[in-house]
Coordinates of C-alpha atoms in Angstrom, one line a residue:
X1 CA 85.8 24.6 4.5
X2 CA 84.1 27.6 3.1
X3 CA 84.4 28.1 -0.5
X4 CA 84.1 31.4 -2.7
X5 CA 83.8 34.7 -0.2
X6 CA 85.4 36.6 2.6
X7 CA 86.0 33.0 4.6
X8 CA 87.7 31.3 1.6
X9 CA 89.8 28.5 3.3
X10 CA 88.5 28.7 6.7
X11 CA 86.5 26.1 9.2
X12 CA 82.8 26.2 8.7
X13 CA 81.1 27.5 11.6
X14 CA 77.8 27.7 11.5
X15 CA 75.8 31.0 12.5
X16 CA 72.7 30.2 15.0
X17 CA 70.3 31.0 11.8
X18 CA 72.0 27.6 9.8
X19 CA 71.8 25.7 12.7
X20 CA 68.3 26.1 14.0
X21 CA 67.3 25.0 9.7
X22 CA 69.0 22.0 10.3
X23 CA 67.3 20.9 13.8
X24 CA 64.4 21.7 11.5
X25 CA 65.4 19.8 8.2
X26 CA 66.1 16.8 9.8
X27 CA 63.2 16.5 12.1
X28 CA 61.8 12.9 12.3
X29 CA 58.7 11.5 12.7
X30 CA 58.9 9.6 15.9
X31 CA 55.8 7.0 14.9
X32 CA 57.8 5.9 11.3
X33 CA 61.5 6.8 12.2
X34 CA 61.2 8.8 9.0
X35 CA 62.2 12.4 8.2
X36 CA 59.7 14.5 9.1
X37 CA 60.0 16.6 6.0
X38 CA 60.1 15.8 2.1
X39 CA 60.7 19.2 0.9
X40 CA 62.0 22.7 2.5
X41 CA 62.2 25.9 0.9
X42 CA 65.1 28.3 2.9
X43 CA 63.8 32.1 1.4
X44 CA 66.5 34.5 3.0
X45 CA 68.3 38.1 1.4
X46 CA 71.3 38.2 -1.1
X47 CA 74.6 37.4 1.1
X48 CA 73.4 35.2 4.1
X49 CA 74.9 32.0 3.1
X50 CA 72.0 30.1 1.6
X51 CA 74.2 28.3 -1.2
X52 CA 76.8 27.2 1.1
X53 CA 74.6 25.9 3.5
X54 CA 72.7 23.9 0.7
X55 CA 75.8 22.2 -0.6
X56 CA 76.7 21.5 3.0
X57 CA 73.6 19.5 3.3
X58 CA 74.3 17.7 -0.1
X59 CA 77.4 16.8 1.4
X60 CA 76.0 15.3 4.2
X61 CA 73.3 13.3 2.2
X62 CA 75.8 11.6 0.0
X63 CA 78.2 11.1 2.8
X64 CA 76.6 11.2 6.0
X65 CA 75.8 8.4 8.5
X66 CA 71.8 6.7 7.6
X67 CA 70.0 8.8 10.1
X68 CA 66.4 7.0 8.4
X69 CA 67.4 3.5 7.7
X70 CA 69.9 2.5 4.4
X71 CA 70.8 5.3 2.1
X72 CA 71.0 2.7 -0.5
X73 CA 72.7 4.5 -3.6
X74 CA 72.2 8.3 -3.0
X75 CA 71.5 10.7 -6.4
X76 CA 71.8 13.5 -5.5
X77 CA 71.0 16.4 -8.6
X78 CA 72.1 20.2 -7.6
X79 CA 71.2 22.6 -10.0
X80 CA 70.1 26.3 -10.4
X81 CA 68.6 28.1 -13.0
X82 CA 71.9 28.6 -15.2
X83 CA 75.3 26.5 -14.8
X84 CA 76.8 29.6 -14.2
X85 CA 74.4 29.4 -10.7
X86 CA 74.7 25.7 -10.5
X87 CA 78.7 25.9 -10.3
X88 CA 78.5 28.3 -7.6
X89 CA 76.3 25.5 -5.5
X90 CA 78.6 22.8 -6.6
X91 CA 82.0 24.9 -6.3
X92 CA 81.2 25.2 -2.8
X93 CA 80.5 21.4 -2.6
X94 CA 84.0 20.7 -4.5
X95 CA 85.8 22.6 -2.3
X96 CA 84.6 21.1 0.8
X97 CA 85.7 17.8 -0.9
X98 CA 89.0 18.9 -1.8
X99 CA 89.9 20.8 1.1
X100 CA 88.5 19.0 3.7
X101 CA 90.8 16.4 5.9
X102 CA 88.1 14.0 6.3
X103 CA 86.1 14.1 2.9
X104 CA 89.0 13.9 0.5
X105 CA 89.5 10.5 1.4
X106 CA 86.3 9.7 0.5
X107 CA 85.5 11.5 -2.6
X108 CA 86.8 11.4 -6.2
X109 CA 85.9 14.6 -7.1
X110 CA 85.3 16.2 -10.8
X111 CA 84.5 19.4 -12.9
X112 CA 80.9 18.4 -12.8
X113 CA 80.5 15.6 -10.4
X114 CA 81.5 13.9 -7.0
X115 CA 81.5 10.3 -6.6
X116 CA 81.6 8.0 -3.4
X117 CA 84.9 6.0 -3.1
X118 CA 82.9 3.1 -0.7
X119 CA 80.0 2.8 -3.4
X120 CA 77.4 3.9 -5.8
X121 CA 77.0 7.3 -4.6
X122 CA 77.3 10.8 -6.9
X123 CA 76.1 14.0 -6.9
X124 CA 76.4 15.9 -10.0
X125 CA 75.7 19.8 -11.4
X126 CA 72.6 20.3 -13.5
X127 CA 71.2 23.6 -14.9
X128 CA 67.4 24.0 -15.7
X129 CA 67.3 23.7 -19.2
X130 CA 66.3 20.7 -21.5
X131 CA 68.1 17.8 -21.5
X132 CA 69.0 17.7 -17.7
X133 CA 66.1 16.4 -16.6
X134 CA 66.7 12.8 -17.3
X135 CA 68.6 10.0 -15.2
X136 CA 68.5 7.4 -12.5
X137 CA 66.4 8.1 -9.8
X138 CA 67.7 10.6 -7.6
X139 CA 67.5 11.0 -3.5
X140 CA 68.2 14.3 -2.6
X141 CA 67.8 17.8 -4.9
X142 CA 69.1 21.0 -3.8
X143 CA 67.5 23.5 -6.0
X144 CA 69.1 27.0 -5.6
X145 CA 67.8 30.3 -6.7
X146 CA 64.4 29.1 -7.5
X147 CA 63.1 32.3 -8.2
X148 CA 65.0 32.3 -11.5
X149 CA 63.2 28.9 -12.6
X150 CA 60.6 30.2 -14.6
X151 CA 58.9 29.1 -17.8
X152 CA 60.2 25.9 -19.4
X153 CA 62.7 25.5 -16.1
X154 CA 59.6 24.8 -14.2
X155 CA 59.3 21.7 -15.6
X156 CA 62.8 20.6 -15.0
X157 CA 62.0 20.5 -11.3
X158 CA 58.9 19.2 -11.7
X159 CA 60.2 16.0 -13.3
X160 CA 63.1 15.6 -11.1
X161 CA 61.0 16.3 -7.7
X162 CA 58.6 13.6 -8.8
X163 CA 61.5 11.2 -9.6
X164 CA 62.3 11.4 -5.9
X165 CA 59.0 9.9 -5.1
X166 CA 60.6 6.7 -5.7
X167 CA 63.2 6.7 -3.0
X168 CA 62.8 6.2 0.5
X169 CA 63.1 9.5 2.8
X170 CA 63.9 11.7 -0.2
X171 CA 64.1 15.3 -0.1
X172 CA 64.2 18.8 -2.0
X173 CA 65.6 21.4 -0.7
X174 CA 64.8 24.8 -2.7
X175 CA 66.6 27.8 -1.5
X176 CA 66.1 31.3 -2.9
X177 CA 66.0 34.8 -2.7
X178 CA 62.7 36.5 -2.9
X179 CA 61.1 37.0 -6.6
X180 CA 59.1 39.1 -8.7
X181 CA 56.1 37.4 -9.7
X182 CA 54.1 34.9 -7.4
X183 CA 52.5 33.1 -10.1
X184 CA 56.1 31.2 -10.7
X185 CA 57.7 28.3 -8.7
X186 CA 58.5 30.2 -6.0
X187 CA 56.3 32.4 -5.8
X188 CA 53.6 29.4 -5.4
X189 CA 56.0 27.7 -3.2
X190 CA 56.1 30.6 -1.6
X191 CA 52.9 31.7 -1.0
X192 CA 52.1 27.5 0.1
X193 CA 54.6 27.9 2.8
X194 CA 52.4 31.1 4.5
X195 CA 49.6 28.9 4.4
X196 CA 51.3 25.7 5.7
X197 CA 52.8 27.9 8.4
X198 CA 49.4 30.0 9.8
X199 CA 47.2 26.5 9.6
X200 CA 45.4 27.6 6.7
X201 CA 47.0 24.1 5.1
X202 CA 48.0 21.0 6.7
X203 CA 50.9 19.7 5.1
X204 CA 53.5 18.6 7.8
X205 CA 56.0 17.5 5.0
X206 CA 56.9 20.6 3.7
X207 CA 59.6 23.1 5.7
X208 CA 59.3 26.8 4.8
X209 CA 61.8 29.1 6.7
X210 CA 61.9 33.0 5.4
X211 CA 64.1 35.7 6.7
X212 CA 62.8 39.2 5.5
X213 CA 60.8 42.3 6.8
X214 CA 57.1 43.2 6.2
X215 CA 56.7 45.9 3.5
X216 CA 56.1 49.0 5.7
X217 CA 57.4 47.7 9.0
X218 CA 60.3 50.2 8.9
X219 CA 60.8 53.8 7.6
X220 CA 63.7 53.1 4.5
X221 CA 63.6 57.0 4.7
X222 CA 65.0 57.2 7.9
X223 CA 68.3 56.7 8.2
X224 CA 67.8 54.4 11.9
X225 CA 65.3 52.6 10.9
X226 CA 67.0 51.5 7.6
X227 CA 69.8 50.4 9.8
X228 CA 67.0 48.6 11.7
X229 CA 65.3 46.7 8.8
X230 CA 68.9 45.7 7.6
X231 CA 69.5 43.7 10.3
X232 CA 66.2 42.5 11.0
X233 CA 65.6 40.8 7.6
X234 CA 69.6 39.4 7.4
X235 CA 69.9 36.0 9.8
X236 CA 73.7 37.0 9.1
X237 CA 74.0 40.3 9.6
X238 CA 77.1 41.1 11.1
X239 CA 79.0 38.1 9.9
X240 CA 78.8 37.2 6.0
X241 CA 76.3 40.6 5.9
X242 CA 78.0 43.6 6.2
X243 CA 75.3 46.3 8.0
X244 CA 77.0 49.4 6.7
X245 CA 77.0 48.5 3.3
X246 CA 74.1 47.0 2.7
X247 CA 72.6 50.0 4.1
X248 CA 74.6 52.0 2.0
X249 CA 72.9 50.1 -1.2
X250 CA 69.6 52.0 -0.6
X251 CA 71.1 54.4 -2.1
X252 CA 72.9 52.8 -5.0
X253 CA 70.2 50.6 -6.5
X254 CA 66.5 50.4 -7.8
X255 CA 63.9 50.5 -4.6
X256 CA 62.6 47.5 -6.0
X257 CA 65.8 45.2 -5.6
X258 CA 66.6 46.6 -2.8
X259 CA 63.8 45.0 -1.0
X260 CA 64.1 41.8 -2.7
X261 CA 67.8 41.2 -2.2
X262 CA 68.2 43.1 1.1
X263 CA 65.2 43.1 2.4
X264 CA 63.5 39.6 1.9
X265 CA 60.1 41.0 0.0
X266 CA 59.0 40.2 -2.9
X267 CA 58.0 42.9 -5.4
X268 CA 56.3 43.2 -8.5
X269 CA 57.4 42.6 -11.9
X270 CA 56.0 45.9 -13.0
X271 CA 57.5 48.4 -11.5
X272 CA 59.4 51.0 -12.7
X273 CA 63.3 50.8 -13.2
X274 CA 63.5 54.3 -12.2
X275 CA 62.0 56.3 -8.9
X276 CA 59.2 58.6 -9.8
X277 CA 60.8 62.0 -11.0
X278 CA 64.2 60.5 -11.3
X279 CA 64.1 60.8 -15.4
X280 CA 62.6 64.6 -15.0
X281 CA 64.9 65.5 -12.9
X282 CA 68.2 65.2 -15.3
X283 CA 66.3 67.6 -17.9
X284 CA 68.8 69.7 -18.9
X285 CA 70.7 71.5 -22.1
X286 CA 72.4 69.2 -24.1
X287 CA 75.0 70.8 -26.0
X288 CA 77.7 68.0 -27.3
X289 CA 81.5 69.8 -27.4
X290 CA 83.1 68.4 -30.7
X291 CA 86.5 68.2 -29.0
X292 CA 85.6 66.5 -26.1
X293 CA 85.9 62.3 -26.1
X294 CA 82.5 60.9 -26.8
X295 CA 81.1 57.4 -27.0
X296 CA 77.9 56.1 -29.9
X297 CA 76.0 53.1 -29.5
X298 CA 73.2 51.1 -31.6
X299 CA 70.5 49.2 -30.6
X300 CA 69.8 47.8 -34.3
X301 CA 66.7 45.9 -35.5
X302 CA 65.5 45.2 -39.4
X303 CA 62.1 45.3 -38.8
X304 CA 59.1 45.6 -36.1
X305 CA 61.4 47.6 -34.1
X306 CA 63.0 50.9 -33.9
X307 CA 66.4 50.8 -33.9
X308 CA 68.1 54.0 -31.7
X309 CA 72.0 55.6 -32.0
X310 CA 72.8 57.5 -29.0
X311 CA 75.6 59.4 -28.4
X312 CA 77.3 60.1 -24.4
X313 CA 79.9 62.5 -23.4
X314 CA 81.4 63.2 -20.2
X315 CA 81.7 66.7 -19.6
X316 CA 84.0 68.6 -17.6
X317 CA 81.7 69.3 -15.2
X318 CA 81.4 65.2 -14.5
X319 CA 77.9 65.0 -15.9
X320 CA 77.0 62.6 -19.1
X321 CA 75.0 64.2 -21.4
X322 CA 73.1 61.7 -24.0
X323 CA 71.6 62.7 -27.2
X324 CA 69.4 60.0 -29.3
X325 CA 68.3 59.7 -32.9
X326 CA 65.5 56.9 -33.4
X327 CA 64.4 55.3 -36.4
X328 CA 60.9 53.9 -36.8
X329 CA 59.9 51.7 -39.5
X330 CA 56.5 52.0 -41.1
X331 CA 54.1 49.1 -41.4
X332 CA 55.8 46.3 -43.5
X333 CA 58.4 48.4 -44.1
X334 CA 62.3 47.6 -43.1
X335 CA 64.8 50.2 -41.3
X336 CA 67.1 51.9 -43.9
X337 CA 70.5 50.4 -42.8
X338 CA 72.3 53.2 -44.9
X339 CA 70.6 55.7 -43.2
X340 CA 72.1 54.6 -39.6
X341 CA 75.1 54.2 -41.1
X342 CA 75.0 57.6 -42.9
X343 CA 74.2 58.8 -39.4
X344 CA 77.3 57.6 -37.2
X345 CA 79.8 58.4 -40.2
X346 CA 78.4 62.6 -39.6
X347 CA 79.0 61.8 -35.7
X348 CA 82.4 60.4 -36.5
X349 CA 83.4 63.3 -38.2
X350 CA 82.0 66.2 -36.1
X351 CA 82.6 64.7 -32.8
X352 CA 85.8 63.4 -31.0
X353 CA 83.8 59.9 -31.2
X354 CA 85.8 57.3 -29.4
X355 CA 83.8 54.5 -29.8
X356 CA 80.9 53.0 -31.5
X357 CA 79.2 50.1 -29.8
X358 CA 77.0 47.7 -31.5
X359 CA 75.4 43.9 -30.9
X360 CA 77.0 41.6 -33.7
X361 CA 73.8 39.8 -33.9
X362 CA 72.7 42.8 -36.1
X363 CA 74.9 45.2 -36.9
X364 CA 78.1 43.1 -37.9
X365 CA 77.6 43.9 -41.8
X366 CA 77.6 47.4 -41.0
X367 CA 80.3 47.6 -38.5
X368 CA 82.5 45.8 -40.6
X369 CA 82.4 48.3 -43.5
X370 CA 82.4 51.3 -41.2
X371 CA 85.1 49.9 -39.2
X372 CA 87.4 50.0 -42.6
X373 CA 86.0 53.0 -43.0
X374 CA 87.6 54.2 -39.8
X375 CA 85.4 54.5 -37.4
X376 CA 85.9 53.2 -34.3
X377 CA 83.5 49.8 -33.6
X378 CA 83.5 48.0 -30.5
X379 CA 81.6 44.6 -29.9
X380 CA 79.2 45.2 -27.1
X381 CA 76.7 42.0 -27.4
X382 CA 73.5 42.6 -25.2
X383 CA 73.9 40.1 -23.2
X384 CA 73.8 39.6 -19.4
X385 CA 77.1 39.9 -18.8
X386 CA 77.5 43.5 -20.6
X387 CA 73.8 44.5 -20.2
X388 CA 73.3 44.3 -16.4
X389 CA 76.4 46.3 -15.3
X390 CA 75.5 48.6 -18.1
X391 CA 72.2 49.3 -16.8
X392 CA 73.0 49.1 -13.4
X393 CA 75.4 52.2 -13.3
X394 CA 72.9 53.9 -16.0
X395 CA 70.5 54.2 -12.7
X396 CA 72.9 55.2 -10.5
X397 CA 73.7 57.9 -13.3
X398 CA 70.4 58.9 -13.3
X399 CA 69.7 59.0 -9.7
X400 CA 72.6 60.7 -8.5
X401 CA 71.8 63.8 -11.1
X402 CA 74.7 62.7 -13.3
X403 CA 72.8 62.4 -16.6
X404 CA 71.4 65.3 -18.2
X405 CA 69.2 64.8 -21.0
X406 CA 67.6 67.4 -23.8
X407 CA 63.9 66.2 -22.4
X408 CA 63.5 64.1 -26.2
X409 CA 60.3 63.4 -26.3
X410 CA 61.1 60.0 -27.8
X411 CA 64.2 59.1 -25.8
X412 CA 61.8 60.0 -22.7
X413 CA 59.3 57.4 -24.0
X414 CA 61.3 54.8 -24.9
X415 CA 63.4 54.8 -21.1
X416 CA 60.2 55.4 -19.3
X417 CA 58.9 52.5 -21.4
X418 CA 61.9 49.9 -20.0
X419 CA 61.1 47.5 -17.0
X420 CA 63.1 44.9 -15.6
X421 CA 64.2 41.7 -16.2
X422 CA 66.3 39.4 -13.7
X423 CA 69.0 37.0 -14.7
X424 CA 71.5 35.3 -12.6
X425 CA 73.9 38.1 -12.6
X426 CA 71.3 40.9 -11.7
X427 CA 68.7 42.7 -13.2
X428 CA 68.5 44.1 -16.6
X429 CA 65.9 46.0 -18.8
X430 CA 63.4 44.9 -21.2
X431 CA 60.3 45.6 -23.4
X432 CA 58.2 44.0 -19.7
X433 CA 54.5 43.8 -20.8
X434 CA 53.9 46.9 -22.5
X435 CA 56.1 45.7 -25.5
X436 CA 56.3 49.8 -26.5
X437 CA 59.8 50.6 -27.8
X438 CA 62.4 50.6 -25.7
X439 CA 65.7 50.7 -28.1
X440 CA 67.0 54.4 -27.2
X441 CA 67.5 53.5 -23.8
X442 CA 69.1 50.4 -24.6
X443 CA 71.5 52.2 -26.5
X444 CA 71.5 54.9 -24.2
X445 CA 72.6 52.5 -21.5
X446 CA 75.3 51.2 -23.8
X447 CA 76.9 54.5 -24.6
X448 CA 76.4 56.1 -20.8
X449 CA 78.0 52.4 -19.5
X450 CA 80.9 53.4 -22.1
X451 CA 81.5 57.1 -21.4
X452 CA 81.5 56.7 -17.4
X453 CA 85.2 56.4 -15.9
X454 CA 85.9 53.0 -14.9
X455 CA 87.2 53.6 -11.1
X456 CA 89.9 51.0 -9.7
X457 CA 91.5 51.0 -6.6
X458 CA 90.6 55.0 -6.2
X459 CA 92.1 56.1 -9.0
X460 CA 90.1 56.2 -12.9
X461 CA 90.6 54.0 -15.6
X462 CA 90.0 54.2 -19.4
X463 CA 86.5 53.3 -20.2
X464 CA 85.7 50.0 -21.3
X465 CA 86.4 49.2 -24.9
X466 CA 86.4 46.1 -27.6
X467 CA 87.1 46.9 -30.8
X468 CA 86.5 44.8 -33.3

């Protein structure tokens, strides 16, 4: 049964794509009676039913018939970068269990693992972070989203792919969309699979199947030929991918992520988050109407940092107009915390200021006394969860023309400055390698995210809020 999705409920039925992997992934070797491969990497665009198609396999590993001699106990690890990720692999699985008319009789199944009813056999959720890592020997591992296993998560598959040496016809499966930086764990895999698949390397154990289009193969600028690229780089367009909109996300998100999660290409980690001239283009006069509803927020540091309060107010005319104030420290020196304060009690009582957001990591002193004071303070902590729809309809602001700006030469610097960070729920910003200052445009995103109308079901809702 699928899981999660459009086809919640229904039948599995695989699309020609998922079946031609599997003749593939369970290839033999026809002189051993062995599988053919050890380890497959699956690299295909957002929304083609990689993660489904993984668990399936997981499934089929701890359940299956023996197809290369006795299974023995199977382990079987499934994990992604975050257990947010990891439950999304291993919801699937447990509601295939669960819903299925054969497999429930054969499964007890768990929050975060399944276990055999006829013996020793369990598959359980991991994440990539320390202390998952360790256990009995395991047979399969279905790694998903390796492109977000970076740094310290390397190792976690490293140690659990060479515990599989152990077992008899063992096997990884990694599945991911395409990344942002080839010197990672997909990105090597990545580039190995290229050179296993032209010649350049013998290596007749590893499987590398990618789905994506060749950067300049099509013309994203016309209209046809998007259409075109769309469905050549999506196995599943016209089933789980739907053509229209994904064309219609050209237009909605960065270039970049586009052609990694669309697309199939990989891109590189230092592009810009906007499109040249986007920024230059919302130049404008910025000229805040005290009666009109308007939204602060602070990026706040003590020291080594700027810290930023910018104001957003939707105007009448539908536009957001952003005004900053930035704060830098001097060497040694800390930022004068009654100074920022100072500043958003004038905003509170010249503007129609409705709220004022801040991260309690470092502003929670301060929003406390202000908040008695009367102002109104709003929790907003910077993490994924807030930050990446926060920045995501920040770009759309800017590229549709919706955000005019004063052309601040320091608010300018410090959002030209951001570059982008992924996490499993999207992209974000950050400092990227340039480490300049980027805190106005992290508070800029937090005040536009808050002064933007919410739209549900066609019609607008308040803006978001959390006061404290």
């Amino acid at each position: 049964m699928y899981g999660e999705g459009d086809y919640f409920g229904q039948p599995v039925r695989l699309l020609r794509f998922q079946k031609q992997f599997l003749y593939w992934l369970y290839e033999y070797n026809p002189r051993t009676g062995e599988r053919r491969f050890r380890e497959a990497m699956l690299e295909v665009p957002k929304g083609n039913g990689k993660t489904p198609l993984s668990g399936w396999v997981m499934l089929f590993e701890l359940l299956g018939p023996p197809l290369f001699g006795p299974k023995g106990s199977p382990i079987i690890p499934v994990g992604a970068a975050s257990f947010e990720q990891a439950d999304l692999l291993f919801g699937d699985m447990k509601h295939c269990c669960r819903e299925s008319p054969t497999l429930k009789h054969h499964v007890d199944v768990f929050d975060t693992e399944i276990l055999t009813k006829s013996g020793p056999g369990r598959a359980y959720r991991i994440a990539a972070v320390a202390g998952t890592n360790d256990g009995p020997r395991p047979s399969t591992f279905a790694a998903d989203e390796i492109h977000e296993w970076t740094g310290p998560k390397e190792r976690v598959h490293l140690v659990i792919a060479n515990g599989l040496v152990k077992r008899a016809n063992s096997l990884v499966l990694n599945t991911t969309t395409p990344g942002a930086d080839l010197d990672s764990l997909a990105g090597r895999k990545h580039l190995y699979g290229y050179q296993v698949n032209s010649g350049q390397l013998k290596d007749d154990r590893f499987l590398f199947v990618h789905y994506g289009v060749q950067d300049g193969q099509f013309d994203l600028e016309d209209p046809e030929q998007l259409r075109a690229a769309v469905v050549a780089a999506n196995p599943a367009a016209g089933a789980f991918v739907r053509v229209e909109d994904t064309v219609a996300r050209k237009y909605q998100v960065p270039e970049f992520e586009y052609r990694r999660y669309n697309l199939g290409q990989w891109t590189r980690s230092d592009e810009s988050w906007l499109p040249p001239g986007a920024w230059e283009g919302c130049k404008g006069l910025v000229d805040l109407d005290p009666d009109m509803p308007a939204h602060a927020a602070v990026d706040m540091a003590y020291k080594h940092d700027s810290v930023a309060v910018v104001v957003a107010q939707l105007g009448e005319d539908g536009k957001v107009r952003v005004q900053a104030k930035v704060w830098t420290p001097g060497k040694g020196s800390t930022i004068d915390t009654a100074a920022v304060e100072a500043h958003l009690r004038q905003l509170h009582r010249t503007l129609n200021l409705q709220t004022v957001a801040y991260d309690p990591a470092y502003f929670q002193r301060s929003a406390e006394v202000l908040l008695d004071e009367g102002l109104p303070m709003a929790e907003f902590p910077q993490s994924a969860g807030h930050m990446v729809p926060a920045c995501q309809d920040t770009y759309r602001a800017i590229t549709g023309r919706v955000l005019v700006h004063g052309d601040d030469t320091v608010l300018t610097d410090h959002v030209l400055a951001a570059a982008t960070r992924d996490t499993d729920r999207g992209w974000r910003l950050s400092k990227g390698k340039s480490k300049r200052h980027i805190d106005a445009c992290i508070a800029m995103v937090m005040a536009v995210f808050l002064a933007l109308p919410r739209i549900d079901n066609d019609e607008e809702i308040e803006p978001w809020v959390a006061y404290a």
